[in-house]
Amino acid sequence: MTAMVPTADIDSGSGTAPLLQVRDLVTSIKGRKSDVAAVDHVSFSVSRGEIFGVVGESGCGKSMTALSILRLIPVNAAITGGAILFDGVDLTTLNERAMRSIRGNRISMVFQEPMTALDPSFTVGTQITEVIHAHSNVSKAEARERAAQMLDRLGITNAASRLDSYPHQFSGGMRQRVMMALALVMNPQLLIADEPTTALDVTIQAQILDLIAELRRDMGLSVLLITHNLGVVHEIADRVAVMYAGEVVEIGPVQQIFANPQHPYTQGLLRSMPYLTDRQDRLYVIPGRVPELRAMPSGCRFAARCRNRIPICTQRHPQLVENEPRHALRCFNPTPYVD
Amino acid sequence: MARTIVYRSLYAVLLLIAASFLVFYGMRLAPGDVAEVLASHPTGQMTVERIREDLGLNRPVFVQYGTYMRELLSGNLGVSLVTGEPISEILRTSASYTLRLAVLAFLLSIGLAIPLGALAAWKRNSLFDQGTMLIAVIGMGIPNFFLAVLLIQLFTVRLGWLPVAGYETPKHIIMPALVLAAEALAINLRVVRSSVLEELGRDYVRTLKAKGLSNRRILWLHVLRNSLPPVIALAGIMMRTLLGYTLIVETIFRWPGLGYQLVNAVLKRDYTVAQTLAILLTAAVIIFNALADLLQQWADPRTRGKAGA
Ligand SMILES: Nc1ncnc2c1ncn2[C@@H]1O[C@H](COP(=O)(O)OP(=O)(O)OP(=O)(O)O)[C@@H](O)[C@H]1O
Ligand code: SF4
Ligand SMILES: [Mg+2]
């Protein structure tokens, strides 16, 4: 028996109020003629101490969702609907000043590009201590001390002397640790990591992921982990939302989604993962492309690329429906997964 | 960095030699003969031949150049053919006037362009941005002498606030400095704005915002700091252009700087003064450029780090 549920109710099931609740979020990009929704009625929640993954192909709205939470979306975009409840407060209603006191302090973000995300002209020490000074009243010496401790905590040797180095004197992996240091130095409740490992090579990638898992364990950090790599999600996330063309198409605990993926798109993503199959010879690729924002089909957005398509798929827009406890999907014709 | 300094200096020295020779040679090609001018001078007593002999004008131009440069480098600049005044004296007073004017104009243009240009970029497409860019377009398009005429009309003729020409009071420098600064200000405004605009689009700006920093700190510390290299690069060129324009501006306002003296010397056919001033002005330009290059390298910690490694 399946039932339609308000999607925000699909949470970790821990019983306590989630730390972050994104409800029916709509983020639109302003166009010359009309606006288009890059994030379209997206709902999910992140519990305290939970690592929540968001996956999907390039352009499906993952970054836009993350940037909406911190209200750092591009100038030509705007949050046009929904609510973002963080610790009970709707972030969409806060003024800039209140929002600034949350950024880098209670919610932090690390980005994909460790090569360009740091200011090239200032030392790493300055870039970390200025976060501390922005959010607390401490002496310069104490801020430096805390910055050094954080770098040390994140596995940078000679932390105190490295404070005076410039970003270009660090390798990519080390730079990503510096990014994490300035994100975590204020001990935030939520870390948003937007493809934090994509630009790094595999060993470094594993180190950074281990680090995130460890921080969650030690600091009780909640993490919103954005990636296009299901392997990363499988490794460290508790729950995952699969996004397609601005919508959540499947959401649930990682174990369930990997054991029993229901949505044809999720199944396609799984099939195209290199190291979960033995078929190293020919990597599966989902045929076709994500539809343009301006040319979004009115029926199922995945229909053009779907092997399960039935007539209703192009006529009506499927809703997100819970098919087993805490596991929901947006599909008229789900079938069991065959590899 | 040390290597860069050596190479850049070597290049500057070669350029200096080539340029000074060209000026020297050019003077010889100019219509009219020094000797004839001197002979026709009311106070002159000597014959054309005698003067030629005295000045060594009969010798090959390279030899003349060598003798001249040796004297110049040993600090013996000679005397004015017309007045007999030592050129070092003319140089000392007029250089200080020109420097005063150029530095004031330079500071004025940079000092206004940085805050206005940065703010225009931050408030892109706002009324403020459009207004600033309009000023830049006007400043760029309006010829120096025309602006001078407008200012004189306004401040001297209409309002009677400022004297029209001369150098006697501090007020005298205001109009020439404004005219001299106008184009540099216009160019600097555009460069600062576009440089800041480019930096604002970079990834690190998003990181700074995500850290919860104030807009003020993001713009005036981080973005501005990163926007400066092209502005500094331009500052050298700007100083050279400014020095070039002093010729016109000093002449219009009768400001007794190097440019005014040079133009005067040429008009009076005072060859020794004209030649020495021209060579020294060229040298100043070349040295400014070399310094600006080095400053720009130093301003960018990425190149600074690499050059040091
Ligand atoms: N500044 C912008 N102006 C216009 N459209 C934009 C802008 N930024 C993003 N978009 C569009 O919004 C949609 C969602 O983009 P988003 O960056 O969220 O994708 P993503 O899932 O993060 O992809 P990726 O894996 O490539 O980072 C895309 O169609 C993208 O083209
Ligand atoms: S709704 Fe239809 S087209 Fe869309 S994913 Fe399900 S089966 Fe495929
Ligand atoms: Mg992205």
Tab-separated table of C-alpha atoms in Angstrom, chain A residues 4 10 31-32 62 67-68 75 81 96 100 111 137 157 191 198 206 220 225 229 249 272 282 286 302 311-312 325 331:
chain	number	residue	atom	x	y	z
A	4	MET	CA	1.026	10.247	-0.749
A	10	ILE	CA	10.331	11.958	5.131
A	31	GLY	CA	14.884	35.198	-17.370
A	32	ARG	CA	14.097	37.846	-19.946
A	62	LYS	CA	22.372	20.424	-6.222
A	67	LEU	CA	23.511	27.922	-1.946
A	68	SER	CA	19.832	28.634	-1.227
A	75	VAL	CA	22.218	37.646	-8.274
A	81	GLY	CA	8.868	29.571	-2.494
A	96	GLU	CA	21.234	40.042	5.738
A	100	ARG	CA	25.756	36.782	8.067
A	111	PHE	CA	33.240	24.173	-2.182
A	137	ASN	CA	35.395	38.699	20.362
A	157	THR	CA	51.708	19.263	10.031
A	191	LEU	CA	28.524	21.637	7.260
A	198	THR	CA	35.533	15.968	-6.917
A	206	ALA	CA	39.254	9.044	0.606
A	220	GLY	CA	28.333	15.683	16.362
A	225	LEU	CA	27.082	16.254	1.340
A	229	ASN	CA	29.252	10.180	-7.097
A	249	VAL	CA	13.017	11.861	-7.446
A	272	SER	CA	26.855	3.681	-14.272
A	282	ARG	CA	31.930	-1.204	-20.753
A	286	ILE	CA	22.274	6.809	-19.074
A	302	PHE	CA	13.001	11.776	-16.869
A	311	PRO	CA	1.889	6.473	-21.690
A	312	ILE	CA	0.878	8.269	-18.495
A	325	PRO	CA	8.781	3.554	5.473
A	331	CYS	CA	7.599	7.435	-10.553
